[in-house]
């Protein structure tokens, strides 16, 4: 929850983006009643380049979506994240076929309109939307859906899709044709011997208060 007011160091665990094409949405398994224009010049993606995709509705059919297939493990948590920006439609929905994730968002107000998820503004009308669920199978079908009531030719923009095993989202891991793993971050600091000696130190205790009538006292 870094707020930008002090120095910081981002340290993240090892994670794998299970989506093989995180930006090349034309390469996703199936596109239904939508067209994808990759690397559109109409907007700048969160990366600062023209690497976003424009998703346009091309049919009166009420199902407007694209989806991919990923391998999962039953009983494990998975987090689905995506960058999205409104166009002539501002409704977007992310879900798994098993419905362990099923969340809709409004890209004008920056709000969750149904389901359990979160949305974060990242600038230039872009949001990072996300949701987490526990898989019950050896495979999931993550989907991105547009509004069933929007008109033909309505569109919005997406970028940087990520499915990762874990109960929370980490920073974006780009992929292009296969899964990509970011190893965990490790850091160390040398040259601090003059700050630490044999007479001083820090004791950290994590504890719970279990009784109101017989509290534990530390002296």
Short mmCIF file of C-alpha atoms in Angstrom, two decimals:
data_model
loop_
_atom_site.label_atom_id
_atom_site.label_comp_id
_atom_site.label_asym_id
_atom_site.label_seq_id
_atom_site.Cartn_x
_atom_site.Cartn_y
_atom_site.Cartn_z
CA UNK A 1 0.00 0.00 0.00
CA UNK A 2 2.85 2.40 -0.78
CA UNK A 3 1.49 5.95 -1.03
CA UNK A 4 4.47 7.63 -2.70
CA UNK A 5 5.40 9.85 0.25
CA UNK A 6 8.64 8.15 1.30
CA UNK A 7 11.44 5.98 -0.06
CA UNK A 8 10.46 2.36 -0.60
CA UNK A 9 11.61 -0.96 -1.95
CA UNK A 10 9.18 -3.23 -3.81
CA UNK A 11 9.84 -6.84 -2.76
CA UNK A 12 7.61 -9.49 -4.31
CA UNK A 13 7.33 -13.28 -4.15
CA UNK A 14 7.90 -15.60 -7.10
CA UNK A 15 4.87 -15.55 -9.38
CA UNK A 16 3.98 -16.91 -12.83
CA UNK A 17 1.67 -15.25 -15.33
CA UNK A 18 -0.34 -18.19 -16.67
CA UNK A 19 -1.80 -16.21 -19.59
CA UNK A 20 0.40 -17.01 -22.61
CA UNK A 21 -0.46 -13.78 -24.46
CA UNK A 22 -0.83 -10.99 -21.92
CA UNK A 23 -1.03 -8.23 -24.58
CA UNK A 24 -1.57 -10.06 -27.89
CA UNK A 25 -5.31 -10.57 -27.42
CA UNK A 26 -5.78 -11.65 -31.04
CA UNK A 27 -3.91 -14.82 -30.06
CA UNK A 28 -6.34 -15.77 -27.32
CA UNK A 29 -8.16 -19.09 -27.70
CA UNK A 30 -11.55 -17.69 -28.70
CA UNK A 31 -13.10 -14.32 -29.57
CA UNK A 32 -16.89 -14.13 -29.72
CA UNK A 33 -18.65 -11.21 -31.40
CA UNK A 34 -15.75 -8.84 -30.86
CA UNK A 35 -12.79 -7.71 -32.93
CA UNK A 36 -9.36 -6.94 -31.51
CA UNK A 37 -7.08 -4.19 -32.78
CA UNK A 38 -3.70 -4.65 -31.12
CA UNK A 39 -1.19 -1.84 -30.54
CA UNK A 40 -3.78 0.83 -31.19
CA UNK A 41 -2.53 4.39 -31.63
CA UNK A 42 -5.76 5.75 -30.15
CA UNK A 43 -4.46 5.62 -26.59
CA UNK A 44 -1.28 5.13 -24.61
CA UNK A 45 -1.17 1.97 -22.51
CA UNK A 46 -0.07 1.96 -18.85
CA UNK A 47 3.41 1.06 -20.14
CA UNK A 48 3.64 4.47 -21.81
CA UNK A 49 3.54 3.00 -25.33
CA UNK A 50 0.91 2.23 -27.98
CA UNK A 51 0.60 -1.37 -26.79
CA UNK A 52 -3.05 -1.42 -25.71
CA UNK A 53 -5.74 -3.32 -27.59
CA UNK A 54 -9.05 -1.91 -28.76
CA UNK A 55 -11.94 -4.37 -28.29
CA UNK A 56 -14.93 -3.59 -30.53
CA UNK A 57 -18.36 -5.24 -30.50
CA UNK A 58 -19.21 -6.52 -33.99
CA UNK A 59 -22.51 -8.38 -33.50
CA UNK A 60 -25.95 -7.88 -32.00
CA UNK A 61 -25.45 -11.16 -30.12
CA UNK A 62 -25.62 -10.64 -26.37
CA UNK A 63 -22.40 -12.60 -25.74
CA UNK A 64 -19.37 -10.38 -26.42
CA UNK A 65 -16.21 -11.89 -25.01
CA UNK A 66 -12.75 -13.34 -25.48
CA UNK A 67 -11.28 -16.14 -23.42
CA UNK A 68 -8.18 -18.21 -22.84
CA UNK A 69 -7.46 -21.57 -21.17
CA UNK A 70 -5.02 -21.95 -18.28
CA UNK A 71 -3.86 -24.85 -16.12
CA UNK A 72 -4.73 -24.60 -12.43
CA UNK A 73 -4.63 -26.78 -9.31
CA UNK A 74 -7.78 -27.57 -7.37
CA UNK A 75 -7.86 -25.91 -3.95
CA UNK A 76 -5.39 -23.16 -4.82
CA UNK A 77 -6.13 -19.43 -5.00
CA UNK A 78 -5.76 -17.56 -8.28
CA UNK A 79 -5.85 -13.83 -8.94
CA UNK A 80 -7.07 -12.34 -12.23
CA UNK A 81 -5.90 -8.82 -13.11
CA UNK A 82 -6.38 -6.67 -16.20
CA UNK A 83 -5.83 -3.05 -17.21
CA UNK A 84 -8.93 -1.52 -18.79
CA UNK A 85 -10.01 1.89 -20.10
CA UNK A 86 -13.43 3.06 -21.20
CA UNK A 87 -14.22 3.86 -24.82
CA UNK A 88 -17.80 4.24 -26.01
CA UNK A 89 -18.76 1.57 -23.48
CA UNK A 90 -17.57 1.51 -19.89
CA UNK A 91 -18.77 -1.92 -18.70
CA UNK A 92 -16.30 -4.79 -18.38
CA UNK A 93 -16.57 -8.13 -16.64
CA UNK A 94 -13.86 -10.65 -15.74
CA UNK A 95 -14.67 -14.22 -14.77
CA UNK A 96 -13.59 -17.84 -14.69
CA UNK A 97 -15.75 -20.51 -16.30
CA UNK A 98 -16.23 -22.11 -12.87
CA UNK A 99 -17.57 -18.74 -11.62
CA UNK A 100 -15.14 -18.69 -8.67
CA UNK A 101 -14.35 -15.26 -10.12
CA UNK A 102 -17.19 -13.18 -11.57
CA UNK A 103 -16.88 -9.42 -11.20
CA UNK A 104 -18.21 -6.48 -13.23
CA UNK A 105 -16.79 -2.97 -13.25
CA UNK A 106 -17.78 0.53 -14.37
CA UNK A 107 -14.82 2.24 -16.05
CA UNK A 108 -16.39 5.70 -15.81
CA UNK A 109 -16.98 5.78 -12.07
CA UNK A 110 -14.14 3.39 -11.24
CA UNK A 111 -16.38 1.10 -9.21
CA UNK A 112 -17.20 -2.58 -8.79
CA UNK A 113 -20.82 -3.05 -9.91
CA UNK A 114 -21.22 -6.74 -9.04
CA UNK A 115 -19.18 -9.51 -7.46
CA UNK A 116 -16.15 -9.42 -5.17
CA UNK A 117 -13.19 -7.60 -6.65
CA UNK A 118 -11.29 -4.33 -6.63
CA UNK A 119 -10.43 -1.53 -9.03
CA UNK A 120 -7.49 0.89 -8.89
CA UNK A 121 -6.94 4.01 -10.98
CA UNK A 122 -3.48 4.08 -12.60
CA UNK A 123 -3.76 7.32 -14.60
CA UNK A 124 -5.00 8.50 -18.00
CA UNK A 125 -8.43 6.89 -17.36
CA UNK A 126 -6.85 3.45 -17.01
CA UNK A 127 -7.80 1.11 -14.18
CA UNK A 128 -6.30 -2.12 -12.97
CA UNK A 129 -9.17 -4.44 -12.13
CA UNK A 130 -8.76 -7.63 -10.15
CA UNK A 131 -10.46 -10.52 -8.37
CA UNK A 132 -9.38 -13.68 -6.54
CA UNK A 133 -10.98 -17.11 -6.24
CA UNK A 134 -10.16 -20.68 -5.20
CA UNK A 135 -10.06 -23.10 -8.12
CA UNK A 136 -11.93 -26.38 -7.93
CA UNK A 137 -10.50 -27.97 -11.06
CA UNK A 138 -7.33 -28.69 -13.02
CA UNK A 139 -8.12 -25.98 -15.56
CA UNK A 140 -9.91 -22.67 -15.79
CA UNK A 141 -11.17 -20.50 -18.65
CA UNK A 142 -10.58 -16.83 -17.84
CA UNK A 143 -12.92 -14.55 -19.77
CA UNK A 144 -13.16 -10.85 -20.56
CA UNK A 145 -16.71 -9.76 -21.39
CA UNK A 146 -18.21 -6.55 -22.70
CA UNK A 147 -21.74 -5.32 -22.07
CA UNK A 148 -24.59 -7.38 -23.51
CA UNK A 149 -26.63 -4.17 -23.94
CA UNK A 150 -23.98 -2.06 -25.67
CA UNK A 151 -24.38 -1.25 -29.36
CA UNK A 152 -22.53 -2.76 -32.28
CA UNK A 153 -19.31 -0.76 -32.85
CA UNK A 154 -19.03 0.19 -29.17
CA UNK A 155 -15.53 -0.39 -27.84
CA UNK A 156 -13.11 -0.15 -24.93
CA UNK A 157 -9.39 -0.69 -24.37
CA UNK A 158 -7.51 -3.42 -22.48
CA UNK A 159 -3.90 -4.19 -21.68
CA UNK A 160 -1.76 -6.49 -19.57
CA UNK A 161 -3.85 -9.50 -18.52
CA UNK A 162 -2.47 -11.66 -15.73
CA UNK A 163 -3.56 -14.87 -14.02
CA UNK A 164 -1.30 -15.83 -11.12
CA UNK A 165 -1.48 -18.40 -8.36
CA UNK A 166 -1.89 -16.50 -5.12
CA UNK A 167 -4.41 -14.69 -2.97
CA UNK A 168 -3.34 -11.20 -4.07
CA UNK A 169 -2.03 -9.48 -7.18
CA UNK A 170 1.60 -8.67 -7.84
CA UNK A 171 3.08 -6.35 -10.43
CA UNK A 172 2.49 -7.08 -14.08
CA UNK A 173 4.49 -9.88 -15.78
CA UNK A 174 4.39 -9.56 -19.62
CA UNK A 175 4.11 -12.74 -21.70
CA UNK A 176 4.28 -13.42 -25.44
CA UNK A 177 3.60 -17.03 -26.38
CA UNK A 178 3.98 -18.83 -23.06
CA UNK A 179 3.89 -18.50 -19.31
CA UNK A 180 6.55 -16.34 -17.66
CA UNK A 181 7.86 -16.61 -14.10
CA UNK A 182 9.33 -13.74 -12.13
CA UNK A 183 11.63 -15.06 -9.41
CA UNK A 184 11.22 -13.71 -5.90
CA UNK A 185 13.00 -10.50 -5.03
CA UNK A 186 15.90 -10.68 -2.60
CA UNK A 187 17.93 -7.81 -1.27
CA UNK A 188 20.79 -7.14 1.12
CA UNK A 189 22.74 -4.17 2.41
CA UNK A 190 26.47 -4.03 3.05
CA UNK A 191 28.57 -1.40 4.76
CA UNK A 192 26.39 -1.12 7.87
CA UNK A 193 28.81 -2.58 10.45
CA UNK A 194 29.21 0.89 11.96
CA UNK A 195 25.45 0.95 12.65
CA UNK A 196 25.27 -2.39 14.47
CA UNK A 197 27.27 -3.41 17.52
CA UNK A 198 27.27 -6.15 20.14
CA UNK A 199 25.42 -4.10 22.77
CA UNK A 200 22.31 -2.94 20.89
CA UNK A 201 19.62 -4.63 18.86
CA UNK A 202 15.91 -4.98 18.18
CA UNK A 203 13.54 -7.56 19.66
CA UNK A 204 10.32 -8.14 17.69
CA UNK A 205 7.39 -9.97 19.30
CA UNK A 206 4.15 -10.87 17.52
CA UNK A 207 1.46 -11.96 19.98
CA UNK A 208 -2.27 -12.15 20.67
CA UNK A 209 -4.21 -10.92 23.70
CA UNK A 210 -6.09 -14.07 24.77
CA UNK A 211 -7.71 -13.04 28.07
CA UNK A 212 -9.30 -9.88 29.42
CA UNK A 213 -9.00 -10.99 33.07
CA UNK A 214 -5.46 -12.32 33.03
CA UNK A 215 -3.42 -10.26 30.57
CA UNK A 216 0.14 -11.20 29.78
CA UNK A 217 2.56 -8.58 31.08
CA UNK A 218 6.02 -8.09 29.66
CA UNK A 219 8.61 -6.50 31.94
#
